[in-house]
PDB file of N, CA, C and O in Angstrom:
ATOM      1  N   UNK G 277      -9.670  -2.814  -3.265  1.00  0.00           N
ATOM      2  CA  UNK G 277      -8.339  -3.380  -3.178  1.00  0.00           C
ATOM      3  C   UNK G 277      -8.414  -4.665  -2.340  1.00  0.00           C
ATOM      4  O   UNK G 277      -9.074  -4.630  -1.301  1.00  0.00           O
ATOM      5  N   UNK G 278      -7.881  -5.634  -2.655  1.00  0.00           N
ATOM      6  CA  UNK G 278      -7.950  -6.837  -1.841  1.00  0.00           C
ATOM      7  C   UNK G 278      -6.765  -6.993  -1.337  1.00  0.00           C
ATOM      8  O   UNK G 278      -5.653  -6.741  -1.802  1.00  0.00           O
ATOM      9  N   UNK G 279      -7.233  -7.601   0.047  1.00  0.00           N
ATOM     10  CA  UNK G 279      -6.567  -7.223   1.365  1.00  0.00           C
ATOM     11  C   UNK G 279      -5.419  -8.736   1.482  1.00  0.00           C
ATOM     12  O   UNK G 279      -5.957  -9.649   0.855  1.00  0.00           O
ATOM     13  N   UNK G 280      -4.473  -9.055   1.907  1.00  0.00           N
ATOM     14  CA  UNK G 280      -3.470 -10.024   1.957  1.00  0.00           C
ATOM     15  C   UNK G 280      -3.323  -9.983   3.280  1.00  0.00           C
ATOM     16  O   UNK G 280      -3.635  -9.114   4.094  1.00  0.00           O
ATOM     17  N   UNK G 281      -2.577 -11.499   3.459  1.00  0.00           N
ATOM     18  CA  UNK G 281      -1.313 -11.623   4.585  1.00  0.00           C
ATOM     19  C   UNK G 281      -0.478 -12.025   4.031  1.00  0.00           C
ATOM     20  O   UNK G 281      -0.593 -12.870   3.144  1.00  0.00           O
ATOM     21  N   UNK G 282       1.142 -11.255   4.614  1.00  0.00           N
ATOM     22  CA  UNK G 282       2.468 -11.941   4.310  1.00  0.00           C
ATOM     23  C   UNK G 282       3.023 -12.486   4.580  1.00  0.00           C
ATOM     24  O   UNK G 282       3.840 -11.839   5.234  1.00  0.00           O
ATOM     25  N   UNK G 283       3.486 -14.280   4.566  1.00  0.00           N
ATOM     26  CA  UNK G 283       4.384 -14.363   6.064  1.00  0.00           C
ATOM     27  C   UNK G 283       5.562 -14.792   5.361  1.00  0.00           C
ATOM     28  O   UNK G 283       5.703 -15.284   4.242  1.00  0.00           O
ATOM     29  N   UNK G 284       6.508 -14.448   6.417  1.00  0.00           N
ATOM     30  CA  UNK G 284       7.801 -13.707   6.597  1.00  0.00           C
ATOM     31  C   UNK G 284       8.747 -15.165   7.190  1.00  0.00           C
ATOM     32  O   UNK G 284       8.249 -15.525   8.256  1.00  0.00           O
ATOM     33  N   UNK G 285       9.512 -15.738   6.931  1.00  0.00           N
ATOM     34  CA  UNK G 285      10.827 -16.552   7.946  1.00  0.00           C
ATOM     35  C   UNK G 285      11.795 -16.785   7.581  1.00  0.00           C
ATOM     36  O   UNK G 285      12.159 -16.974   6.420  1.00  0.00           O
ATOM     37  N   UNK G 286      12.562 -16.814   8.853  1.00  0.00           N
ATOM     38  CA  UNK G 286      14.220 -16.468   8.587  1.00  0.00           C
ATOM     39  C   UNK G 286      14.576 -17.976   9.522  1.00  0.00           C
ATOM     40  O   UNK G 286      13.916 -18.015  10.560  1.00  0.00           O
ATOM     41  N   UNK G 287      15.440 -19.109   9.325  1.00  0.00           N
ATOM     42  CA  UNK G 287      16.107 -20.097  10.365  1.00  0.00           C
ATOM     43  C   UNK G 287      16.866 -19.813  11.273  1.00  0.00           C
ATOM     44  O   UNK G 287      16.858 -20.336  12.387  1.00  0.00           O
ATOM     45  N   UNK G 288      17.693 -18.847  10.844  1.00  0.00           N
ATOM     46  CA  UNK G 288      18.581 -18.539  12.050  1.00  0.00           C
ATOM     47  C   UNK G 288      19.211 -17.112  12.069  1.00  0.00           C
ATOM     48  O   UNK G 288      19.050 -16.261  11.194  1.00  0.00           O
ATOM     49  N   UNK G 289      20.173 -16.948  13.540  1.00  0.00           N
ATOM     50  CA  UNK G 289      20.050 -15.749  14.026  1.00  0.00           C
ATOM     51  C   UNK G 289      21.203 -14.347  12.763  1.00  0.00           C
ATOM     52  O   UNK G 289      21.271 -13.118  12.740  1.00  0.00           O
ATOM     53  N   UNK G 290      21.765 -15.289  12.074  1.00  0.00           N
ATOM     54  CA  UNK G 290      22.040 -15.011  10.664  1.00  0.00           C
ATOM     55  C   UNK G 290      21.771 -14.264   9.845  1.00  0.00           C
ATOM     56  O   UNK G 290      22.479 -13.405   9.321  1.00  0.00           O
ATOM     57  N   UNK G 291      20.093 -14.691   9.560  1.00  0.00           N
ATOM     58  CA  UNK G 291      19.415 -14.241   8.895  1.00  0.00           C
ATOM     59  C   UNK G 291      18.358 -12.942   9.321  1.00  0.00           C
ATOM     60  O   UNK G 291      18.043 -11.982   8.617  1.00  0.00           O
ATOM     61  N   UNK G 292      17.902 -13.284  10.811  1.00  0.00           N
ATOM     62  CA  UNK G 292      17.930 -12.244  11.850  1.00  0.00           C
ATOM     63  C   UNK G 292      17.821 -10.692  11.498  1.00  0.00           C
ATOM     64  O   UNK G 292      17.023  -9.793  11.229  1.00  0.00           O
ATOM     65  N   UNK G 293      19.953 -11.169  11.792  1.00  0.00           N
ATOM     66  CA  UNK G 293      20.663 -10.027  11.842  1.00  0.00           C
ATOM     67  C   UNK G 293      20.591  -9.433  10.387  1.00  0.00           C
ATOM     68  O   UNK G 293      20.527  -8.220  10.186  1.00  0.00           O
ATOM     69  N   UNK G 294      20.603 -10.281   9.488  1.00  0.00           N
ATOM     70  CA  UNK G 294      20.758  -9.865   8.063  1.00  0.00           C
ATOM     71  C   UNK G 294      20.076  -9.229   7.186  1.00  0.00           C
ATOM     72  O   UNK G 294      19.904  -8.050   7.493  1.00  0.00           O
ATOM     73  N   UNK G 295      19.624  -9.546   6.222  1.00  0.00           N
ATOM     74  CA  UNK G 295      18.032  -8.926   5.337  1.00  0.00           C
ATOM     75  C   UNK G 295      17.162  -9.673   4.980  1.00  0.00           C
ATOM     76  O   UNK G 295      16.350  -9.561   4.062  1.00  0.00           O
ATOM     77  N   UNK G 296      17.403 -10.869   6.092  1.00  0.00           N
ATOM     78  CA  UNK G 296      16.250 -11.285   5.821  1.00  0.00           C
ATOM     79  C   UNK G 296      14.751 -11.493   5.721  1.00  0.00           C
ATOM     80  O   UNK G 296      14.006 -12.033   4.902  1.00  0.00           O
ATOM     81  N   UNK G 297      14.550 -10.654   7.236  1.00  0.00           N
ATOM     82  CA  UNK G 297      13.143 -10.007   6.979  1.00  0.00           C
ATOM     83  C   UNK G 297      12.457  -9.235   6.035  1.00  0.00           C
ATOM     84  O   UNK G 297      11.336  -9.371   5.544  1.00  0.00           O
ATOM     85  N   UNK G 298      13.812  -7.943   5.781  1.00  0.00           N
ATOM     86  CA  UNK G 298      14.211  -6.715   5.245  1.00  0.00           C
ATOM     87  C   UNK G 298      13.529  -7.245   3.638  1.00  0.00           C
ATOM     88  O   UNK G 298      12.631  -6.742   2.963  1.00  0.00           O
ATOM     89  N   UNK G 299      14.287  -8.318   3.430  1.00  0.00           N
ATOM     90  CA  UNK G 299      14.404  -8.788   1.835  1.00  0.00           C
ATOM     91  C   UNK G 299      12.748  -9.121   1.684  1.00  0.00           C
ATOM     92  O   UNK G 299      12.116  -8.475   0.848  1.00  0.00           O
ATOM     93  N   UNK G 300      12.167  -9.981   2.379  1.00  0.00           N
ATOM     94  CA  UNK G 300      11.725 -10.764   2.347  1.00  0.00           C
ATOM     95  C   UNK G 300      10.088 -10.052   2.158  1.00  0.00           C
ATOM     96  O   UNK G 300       9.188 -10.382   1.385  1.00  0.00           O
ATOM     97  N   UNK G 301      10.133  -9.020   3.137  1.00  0.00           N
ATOM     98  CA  UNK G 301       9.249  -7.681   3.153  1.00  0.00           C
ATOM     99  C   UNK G 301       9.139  -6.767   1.932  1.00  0.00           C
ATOM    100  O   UNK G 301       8.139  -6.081   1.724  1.00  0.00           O
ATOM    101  N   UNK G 302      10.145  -6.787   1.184  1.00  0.00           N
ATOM    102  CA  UNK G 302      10.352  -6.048  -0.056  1.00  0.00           C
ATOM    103  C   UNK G 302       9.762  -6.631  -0.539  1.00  0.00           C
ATOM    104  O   UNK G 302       8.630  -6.187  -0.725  1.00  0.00           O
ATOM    105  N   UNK G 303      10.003  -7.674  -0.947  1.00  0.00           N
ATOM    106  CA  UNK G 303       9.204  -8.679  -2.234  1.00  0.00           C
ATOM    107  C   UNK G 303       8.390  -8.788  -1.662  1.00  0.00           C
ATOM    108  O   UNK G 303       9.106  -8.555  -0.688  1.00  0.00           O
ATOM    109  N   UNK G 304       7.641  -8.906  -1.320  1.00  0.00           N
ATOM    110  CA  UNK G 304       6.243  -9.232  -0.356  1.00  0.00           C
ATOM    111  C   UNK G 304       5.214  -7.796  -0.882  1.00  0.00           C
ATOM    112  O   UNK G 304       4.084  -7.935  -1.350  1.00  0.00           O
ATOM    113  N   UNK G 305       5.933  -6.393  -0.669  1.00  0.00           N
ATOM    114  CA  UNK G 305       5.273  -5.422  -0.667  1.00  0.00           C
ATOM    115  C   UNK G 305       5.157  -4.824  -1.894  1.00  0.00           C
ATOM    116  O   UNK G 305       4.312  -4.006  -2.256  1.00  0.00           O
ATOM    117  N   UNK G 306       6.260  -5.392  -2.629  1.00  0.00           N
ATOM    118  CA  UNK G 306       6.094  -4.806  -4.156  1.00  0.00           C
ATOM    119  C   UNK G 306       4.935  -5.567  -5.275  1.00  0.00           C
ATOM    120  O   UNK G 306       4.264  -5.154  -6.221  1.00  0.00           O
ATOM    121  N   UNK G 307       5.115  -6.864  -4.609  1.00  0.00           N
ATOM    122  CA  UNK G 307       4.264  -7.591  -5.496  1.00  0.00           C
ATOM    123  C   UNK G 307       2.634  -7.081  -5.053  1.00  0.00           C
ATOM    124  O   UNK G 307       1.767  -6.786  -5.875  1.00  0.00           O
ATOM    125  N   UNK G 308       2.469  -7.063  -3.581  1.00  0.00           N
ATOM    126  CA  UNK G 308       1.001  -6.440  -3.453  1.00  0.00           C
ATOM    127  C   UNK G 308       1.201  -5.384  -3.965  1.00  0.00           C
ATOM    128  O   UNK G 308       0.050  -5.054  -4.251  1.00  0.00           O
ATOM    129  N   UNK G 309       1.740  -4.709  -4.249  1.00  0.00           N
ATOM    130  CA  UNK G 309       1.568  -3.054  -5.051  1.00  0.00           C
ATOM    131  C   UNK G 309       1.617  -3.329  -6.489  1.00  0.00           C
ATOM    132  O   UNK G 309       0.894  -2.532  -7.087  1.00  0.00           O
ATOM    133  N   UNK G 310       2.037  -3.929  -7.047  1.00  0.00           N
ATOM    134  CA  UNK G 310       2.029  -4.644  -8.588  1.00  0.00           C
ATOM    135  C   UNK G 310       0.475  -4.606  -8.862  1.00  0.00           C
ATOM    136  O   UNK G 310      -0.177  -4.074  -9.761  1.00  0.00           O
ATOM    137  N   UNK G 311       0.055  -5.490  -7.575  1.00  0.00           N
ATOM    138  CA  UNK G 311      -1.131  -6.525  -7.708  1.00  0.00           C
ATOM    139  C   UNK G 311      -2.163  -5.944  -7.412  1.00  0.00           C
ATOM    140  O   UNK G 311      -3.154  -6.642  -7.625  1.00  0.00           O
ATOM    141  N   UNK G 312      -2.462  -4.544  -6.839  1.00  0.00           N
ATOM    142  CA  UNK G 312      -3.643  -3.991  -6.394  1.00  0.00           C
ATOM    143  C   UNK G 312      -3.738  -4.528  -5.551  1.00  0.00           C
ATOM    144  O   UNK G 312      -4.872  -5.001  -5.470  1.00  0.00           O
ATOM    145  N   UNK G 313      -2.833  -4.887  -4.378  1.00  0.00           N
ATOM    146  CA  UNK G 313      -3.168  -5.642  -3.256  1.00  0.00           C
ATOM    147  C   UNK G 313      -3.055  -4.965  -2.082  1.00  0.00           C
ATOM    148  O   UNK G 313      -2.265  -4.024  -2.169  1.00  0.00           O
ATOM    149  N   UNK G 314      -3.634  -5.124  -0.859  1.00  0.00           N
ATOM    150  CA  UNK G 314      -3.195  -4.292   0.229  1.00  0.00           C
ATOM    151  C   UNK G 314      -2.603  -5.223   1.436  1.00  0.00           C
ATOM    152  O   UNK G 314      -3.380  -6.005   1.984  1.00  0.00           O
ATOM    153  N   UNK G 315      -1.329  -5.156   1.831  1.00  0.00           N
ATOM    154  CA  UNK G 315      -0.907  -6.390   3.453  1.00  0.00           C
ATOM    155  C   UNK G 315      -1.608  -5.777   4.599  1.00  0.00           C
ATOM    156  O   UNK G 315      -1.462  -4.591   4.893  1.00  0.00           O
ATOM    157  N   UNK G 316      -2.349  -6.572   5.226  1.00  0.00           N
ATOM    158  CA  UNK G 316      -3.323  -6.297   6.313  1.00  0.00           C
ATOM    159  C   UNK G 316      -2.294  -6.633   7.110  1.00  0.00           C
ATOM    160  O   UNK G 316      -1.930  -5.640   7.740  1.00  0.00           O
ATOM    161  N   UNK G 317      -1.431  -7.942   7.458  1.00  0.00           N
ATOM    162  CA  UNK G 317      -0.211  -8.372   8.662  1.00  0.00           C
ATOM    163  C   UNK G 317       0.610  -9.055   7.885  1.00  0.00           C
ATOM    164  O   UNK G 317       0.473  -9.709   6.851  1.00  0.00           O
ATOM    165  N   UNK G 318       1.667  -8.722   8.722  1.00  0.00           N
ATOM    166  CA  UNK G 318       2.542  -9.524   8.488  1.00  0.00           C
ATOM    167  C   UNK G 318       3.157 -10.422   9.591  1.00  0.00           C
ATOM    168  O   UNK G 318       3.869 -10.099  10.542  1.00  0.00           O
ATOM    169  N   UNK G 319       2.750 -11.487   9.257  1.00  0.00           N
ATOM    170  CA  UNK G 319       3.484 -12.774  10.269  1.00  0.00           C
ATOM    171  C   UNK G 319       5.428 -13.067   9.737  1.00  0.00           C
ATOM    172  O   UNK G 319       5.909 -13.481   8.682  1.00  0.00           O
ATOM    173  N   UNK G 320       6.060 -12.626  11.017  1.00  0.00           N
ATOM    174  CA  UNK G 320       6.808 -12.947  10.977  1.00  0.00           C
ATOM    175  C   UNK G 320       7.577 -14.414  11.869  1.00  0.00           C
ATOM    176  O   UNK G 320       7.013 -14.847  12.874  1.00  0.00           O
ATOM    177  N   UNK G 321       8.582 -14.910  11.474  1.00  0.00           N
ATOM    178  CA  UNK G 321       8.609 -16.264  12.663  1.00  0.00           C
ATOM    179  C   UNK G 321      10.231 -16.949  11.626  1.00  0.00           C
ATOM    180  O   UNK G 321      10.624 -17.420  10.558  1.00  0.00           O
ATOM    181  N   UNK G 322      10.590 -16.526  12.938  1.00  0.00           N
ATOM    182  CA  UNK G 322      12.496 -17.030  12.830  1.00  0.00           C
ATOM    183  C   UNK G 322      12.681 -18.365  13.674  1.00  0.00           C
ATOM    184  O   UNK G 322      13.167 -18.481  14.799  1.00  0.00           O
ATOM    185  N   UNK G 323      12.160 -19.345  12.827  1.00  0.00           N
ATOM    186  CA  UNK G 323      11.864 -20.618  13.099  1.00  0.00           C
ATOM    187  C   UNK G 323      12.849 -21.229  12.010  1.00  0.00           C
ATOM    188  O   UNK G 323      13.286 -20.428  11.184  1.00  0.00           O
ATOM    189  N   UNK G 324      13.375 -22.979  11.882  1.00  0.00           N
ATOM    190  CA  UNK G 324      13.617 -23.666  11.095  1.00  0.00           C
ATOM    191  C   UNK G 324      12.267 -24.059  10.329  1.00  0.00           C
ATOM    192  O   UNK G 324      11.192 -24.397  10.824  1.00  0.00           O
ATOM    193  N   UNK G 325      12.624 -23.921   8.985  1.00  0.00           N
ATOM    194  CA  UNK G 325      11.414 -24.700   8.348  1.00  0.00           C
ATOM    195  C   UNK G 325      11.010 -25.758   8.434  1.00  0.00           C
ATOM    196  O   UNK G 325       9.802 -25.976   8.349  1.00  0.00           O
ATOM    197  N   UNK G 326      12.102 -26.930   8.672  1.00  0.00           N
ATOM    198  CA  UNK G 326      11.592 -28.131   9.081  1.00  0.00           C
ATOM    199  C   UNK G 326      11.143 -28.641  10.543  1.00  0.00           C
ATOM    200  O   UNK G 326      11.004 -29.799  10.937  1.00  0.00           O
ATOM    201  N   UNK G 327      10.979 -27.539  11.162  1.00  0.00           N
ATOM    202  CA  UNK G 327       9.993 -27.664  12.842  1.00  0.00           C
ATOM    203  C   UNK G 327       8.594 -27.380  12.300  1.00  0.00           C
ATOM    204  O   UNK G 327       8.116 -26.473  11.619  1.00  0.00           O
ATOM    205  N   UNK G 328       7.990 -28.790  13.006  1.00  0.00           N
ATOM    206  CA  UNK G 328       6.581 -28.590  13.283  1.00  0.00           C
ATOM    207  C   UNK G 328       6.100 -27.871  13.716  1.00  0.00           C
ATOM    208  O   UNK G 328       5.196 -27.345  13.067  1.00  0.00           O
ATOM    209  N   UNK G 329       6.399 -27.363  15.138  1.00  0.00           N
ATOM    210  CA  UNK G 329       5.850 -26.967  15.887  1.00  0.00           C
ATOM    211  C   UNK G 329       6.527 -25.357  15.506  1.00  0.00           C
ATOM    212  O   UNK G 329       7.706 -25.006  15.540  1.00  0.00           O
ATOM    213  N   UNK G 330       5.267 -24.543  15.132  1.00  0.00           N
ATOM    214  CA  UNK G 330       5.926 -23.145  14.489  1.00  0.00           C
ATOM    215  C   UNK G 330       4.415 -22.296  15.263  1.00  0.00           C
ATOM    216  O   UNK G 330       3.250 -22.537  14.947  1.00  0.00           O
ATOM    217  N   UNK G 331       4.673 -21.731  15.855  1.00  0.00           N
ATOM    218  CA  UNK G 331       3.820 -20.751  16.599  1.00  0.00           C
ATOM    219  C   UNK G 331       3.027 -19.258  15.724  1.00  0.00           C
ATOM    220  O   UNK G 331       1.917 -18.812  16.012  1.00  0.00           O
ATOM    221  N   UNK G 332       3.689 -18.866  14.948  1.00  0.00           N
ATOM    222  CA  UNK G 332       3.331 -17.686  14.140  1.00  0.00           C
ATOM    223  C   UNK G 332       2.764 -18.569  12.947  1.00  0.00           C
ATOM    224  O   UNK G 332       1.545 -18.541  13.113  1.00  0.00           O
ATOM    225  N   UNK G 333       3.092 -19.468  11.636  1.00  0.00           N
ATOM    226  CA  UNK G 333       2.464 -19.842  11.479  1.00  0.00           C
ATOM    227  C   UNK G 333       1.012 -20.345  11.489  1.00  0.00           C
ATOM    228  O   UNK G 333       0.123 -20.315  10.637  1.00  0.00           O
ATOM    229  N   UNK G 334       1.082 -20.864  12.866  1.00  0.00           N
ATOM    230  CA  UNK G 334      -0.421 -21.667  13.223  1.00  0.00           C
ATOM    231  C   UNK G 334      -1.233 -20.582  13.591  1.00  0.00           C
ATOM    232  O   UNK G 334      -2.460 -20.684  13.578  1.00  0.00           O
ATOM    233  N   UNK G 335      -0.560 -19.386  13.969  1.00  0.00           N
ATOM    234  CA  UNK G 335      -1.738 -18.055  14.348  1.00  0.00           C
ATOM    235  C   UNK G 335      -1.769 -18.212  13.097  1.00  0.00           C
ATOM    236  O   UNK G 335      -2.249 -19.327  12.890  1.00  0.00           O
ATOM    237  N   UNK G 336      -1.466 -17.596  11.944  1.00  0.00           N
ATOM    238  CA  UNK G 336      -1.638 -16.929  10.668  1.00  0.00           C
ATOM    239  C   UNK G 336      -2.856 -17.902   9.717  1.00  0.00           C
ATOM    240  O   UNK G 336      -3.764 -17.625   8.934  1.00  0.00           O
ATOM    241  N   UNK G 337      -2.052 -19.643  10.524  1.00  0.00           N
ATOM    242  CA  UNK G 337      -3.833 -20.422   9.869  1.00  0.00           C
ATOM    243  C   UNK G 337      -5.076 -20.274  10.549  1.00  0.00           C
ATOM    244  O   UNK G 337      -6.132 -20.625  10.022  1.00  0.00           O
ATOM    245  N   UNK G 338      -5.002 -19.688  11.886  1.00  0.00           N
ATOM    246  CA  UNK G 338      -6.183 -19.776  12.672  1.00  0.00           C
ATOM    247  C   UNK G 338      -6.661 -18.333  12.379  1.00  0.00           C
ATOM    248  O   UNK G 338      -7.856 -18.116  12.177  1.00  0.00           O
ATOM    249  N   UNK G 339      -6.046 -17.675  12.363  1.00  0.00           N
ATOM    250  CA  UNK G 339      -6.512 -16.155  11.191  1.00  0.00           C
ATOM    251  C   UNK G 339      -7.403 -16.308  10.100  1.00  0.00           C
ATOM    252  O   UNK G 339      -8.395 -15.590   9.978  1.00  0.00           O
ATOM    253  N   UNK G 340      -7.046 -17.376   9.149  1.00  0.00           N
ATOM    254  CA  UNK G 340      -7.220 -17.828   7.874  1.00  0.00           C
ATOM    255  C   UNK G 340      -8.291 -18.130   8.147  1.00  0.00           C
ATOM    256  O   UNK G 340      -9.238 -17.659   7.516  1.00  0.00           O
ATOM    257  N   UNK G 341      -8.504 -19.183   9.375  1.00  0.00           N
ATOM    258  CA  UNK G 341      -9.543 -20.214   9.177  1.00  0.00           C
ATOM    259  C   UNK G 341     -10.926 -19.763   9.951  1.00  0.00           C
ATOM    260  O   UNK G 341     -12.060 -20.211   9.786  1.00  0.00           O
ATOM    261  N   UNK G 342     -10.486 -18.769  10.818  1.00  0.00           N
ATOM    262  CA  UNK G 342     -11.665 -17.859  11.797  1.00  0.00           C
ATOM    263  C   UNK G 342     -12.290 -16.606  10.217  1.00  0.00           C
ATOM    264  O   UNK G 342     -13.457 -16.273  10.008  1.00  0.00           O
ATOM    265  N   UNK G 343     -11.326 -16.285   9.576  1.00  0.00           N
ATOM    266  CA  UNK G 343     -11.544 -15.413   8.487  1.00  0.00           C
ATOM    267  C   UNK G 343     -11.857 -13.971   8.927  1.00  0.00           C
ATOM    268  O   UNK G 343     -11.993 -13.225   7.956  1.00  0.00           O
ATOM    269  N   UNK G 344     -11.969 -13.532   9.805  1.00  0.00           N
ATOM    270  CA  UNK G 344     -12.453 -12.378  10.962  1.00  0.00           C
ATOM    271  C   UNK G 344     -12.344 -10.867   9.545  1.00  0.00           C
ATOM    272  O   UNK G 344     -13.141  -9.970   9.269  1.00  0.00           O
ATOM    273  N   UNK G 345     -11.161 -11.186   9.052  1.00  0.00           N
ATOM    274  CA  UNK G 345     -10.697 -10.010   8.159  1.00  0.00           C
ATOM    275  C   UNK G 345     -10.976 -10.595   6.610  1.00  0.00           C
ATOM    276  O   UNK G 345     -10.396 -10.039   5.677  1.00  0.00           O
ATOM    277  N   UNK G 346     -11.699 -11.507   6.403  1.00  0.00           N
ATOM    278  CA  UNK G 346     -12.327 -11.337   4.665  1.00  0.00           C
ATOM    279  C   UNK G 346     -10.909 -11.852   4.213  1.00  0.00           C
ATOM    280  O   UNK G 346     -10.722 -11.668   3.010  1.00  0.00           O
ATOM    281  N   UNK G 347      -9.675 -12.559   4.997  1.00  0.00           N
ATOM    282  CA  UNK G 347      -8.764 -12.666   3.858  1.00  0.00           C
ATOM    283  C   UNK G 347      -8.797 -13.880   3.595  1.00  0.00           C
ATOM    284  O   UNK G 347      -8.894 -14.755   4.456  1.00  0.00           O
ATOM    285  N   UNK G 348      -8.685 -14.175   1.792  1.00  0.00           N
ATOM    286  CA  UNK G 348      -7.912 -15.070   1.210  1.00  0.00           C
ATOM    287  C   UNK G 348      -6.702 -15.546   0.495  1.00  0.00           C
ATOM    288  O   UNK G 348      -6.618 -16.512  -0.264  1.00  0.00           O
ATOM    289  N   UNK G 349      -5.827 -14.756   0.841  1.00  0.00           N
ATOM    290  CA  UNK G 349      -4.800 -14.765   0.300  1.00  0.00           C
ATOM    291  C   UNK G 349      -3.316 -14.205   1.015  1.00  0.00           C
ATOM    292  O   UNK G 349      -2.985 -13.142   1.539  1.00  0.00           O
ATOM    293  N   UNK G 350      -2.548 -15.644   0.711  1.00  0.00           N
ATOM    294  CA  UNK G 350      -1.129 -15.248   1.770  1.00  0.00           C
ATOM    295  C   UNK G 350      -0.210 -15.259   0.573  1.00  0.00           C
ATOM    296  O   UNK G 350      -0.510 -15.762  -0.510  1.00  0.00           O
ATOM    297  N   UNK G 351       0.669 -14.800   0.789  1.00  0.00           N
ATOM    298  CA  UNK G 351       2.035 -14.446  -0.083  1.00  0.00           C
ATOM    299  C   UNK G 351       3.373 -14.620   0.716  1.00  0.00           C
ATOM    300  O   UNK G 351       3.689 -14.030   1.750  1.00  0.00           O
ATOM    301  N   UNK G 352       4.100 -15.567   0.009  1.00  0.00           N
ATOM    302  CA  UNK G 352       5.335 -15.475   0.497  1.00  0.00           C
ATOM    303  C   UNK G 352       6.441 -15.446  -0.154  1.00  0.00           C
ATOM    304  O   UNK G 352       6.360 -16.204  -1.121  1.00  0.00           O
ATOM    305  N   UNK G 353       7.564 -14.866  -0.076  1.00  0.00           N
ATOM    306  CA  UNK G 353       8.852 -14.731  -0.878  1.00  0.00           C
ATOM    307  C   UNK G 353       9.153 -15.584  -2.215  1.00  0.00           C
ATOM    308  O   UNK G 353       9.209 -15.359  -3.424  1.00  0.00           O
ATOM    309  N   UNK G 354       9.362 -16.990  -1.104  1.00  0.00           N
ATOM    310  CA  UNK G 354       9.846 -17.983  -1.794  1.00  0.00           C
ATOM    311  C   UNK G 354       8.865 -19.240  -1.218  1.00  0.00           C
ATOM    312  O   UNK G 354       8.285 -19.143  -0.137  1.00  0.00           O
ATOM    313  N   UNK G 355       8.753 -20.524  -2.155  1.00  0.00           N
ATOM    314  CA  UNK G 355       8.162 -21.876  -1.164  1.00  0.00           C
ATOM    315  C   UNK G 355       8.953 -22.241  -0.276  1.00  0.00           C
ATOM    316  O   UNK G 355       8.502 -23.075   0.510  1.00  0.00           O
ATOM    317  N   UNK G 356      10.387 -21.771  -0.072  1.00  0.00           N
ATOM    318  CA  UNK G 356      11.472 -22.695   0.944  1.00  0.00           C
ATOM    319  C   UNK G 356      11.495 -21.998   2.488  1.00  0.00           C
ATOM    320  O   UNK G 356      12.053 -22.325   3.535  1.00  0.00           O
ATOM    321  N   UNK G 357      10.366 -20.564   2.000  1.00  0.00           N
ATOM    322  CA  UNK G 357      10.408 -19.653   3.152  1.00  0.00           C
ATOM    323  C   UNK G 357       9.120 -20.249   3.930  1.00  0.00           C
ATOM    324  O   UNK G 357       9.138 -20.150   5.157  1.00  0.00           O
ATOM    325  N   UNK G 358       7.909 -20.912   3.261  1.00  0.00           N
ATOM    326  CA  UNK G 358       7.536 -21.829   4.162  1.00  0.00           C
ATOM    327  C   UNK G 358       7.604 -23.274   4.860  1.00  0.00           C
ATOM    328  O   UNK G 358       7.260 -23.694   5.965  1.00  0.00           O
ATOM    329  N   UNK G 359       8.230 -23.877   3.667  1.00  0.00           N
ATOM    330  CA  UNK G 359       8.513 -25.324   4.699  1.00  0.00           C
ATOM    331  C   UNK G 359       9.864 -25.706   3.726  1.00  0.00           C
ATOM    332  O   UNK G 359      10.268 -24.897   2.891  1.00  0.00           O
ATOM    333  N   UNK G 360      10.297 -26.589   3.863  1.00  0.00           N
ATOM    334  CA  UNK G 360      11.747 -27.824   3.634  1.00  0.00           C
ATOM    335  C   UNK G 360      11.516 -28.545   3.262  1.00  0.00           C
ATOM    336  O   UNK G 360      12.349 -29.427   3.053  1.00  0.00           O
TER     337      UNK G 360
END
């Protein structure tokens, strides 16, 4: 089974409170189950998309880029859930 990361973001406290993780985690988990896939983490980060400076993100590339866990492959909801 090949192993994933998901990452997860919400802008504001809105979305928070709302389903947006909730939602965002669903689709995330169904499609690795579709896919024969397994989520090793999930990075979450209730940031604006259009901030640079995004802290969970930049772990999730330095994850990527150290490779420690064999992964190649991130999944996310939507493209607007990573940047603007």
């Amino acid at each position: 089974m090949k192993t994933i990361f998901a990452y997860l973001r919400v802008s504001d406290s809105t979305q928070i409170e709302g389903d947006g993780f909730t939602r965002q985690l669903a689709a995330c988990q169904n499609y690795a189950s579709s896919h024969g896939m397994e989520l090793s983490t999930i990075y979450r980060e209730d940031i604006s998309g259009t901030e640079l400076n995004r802290p969970v993100l930049a772990s999730l590339m330095v994850s990527l880029e150290q490779n420690g866990h064999n992964v190649k492959t991130v999944i996310i909801e939507r493209l607007d859930r990573l940047a603007r």
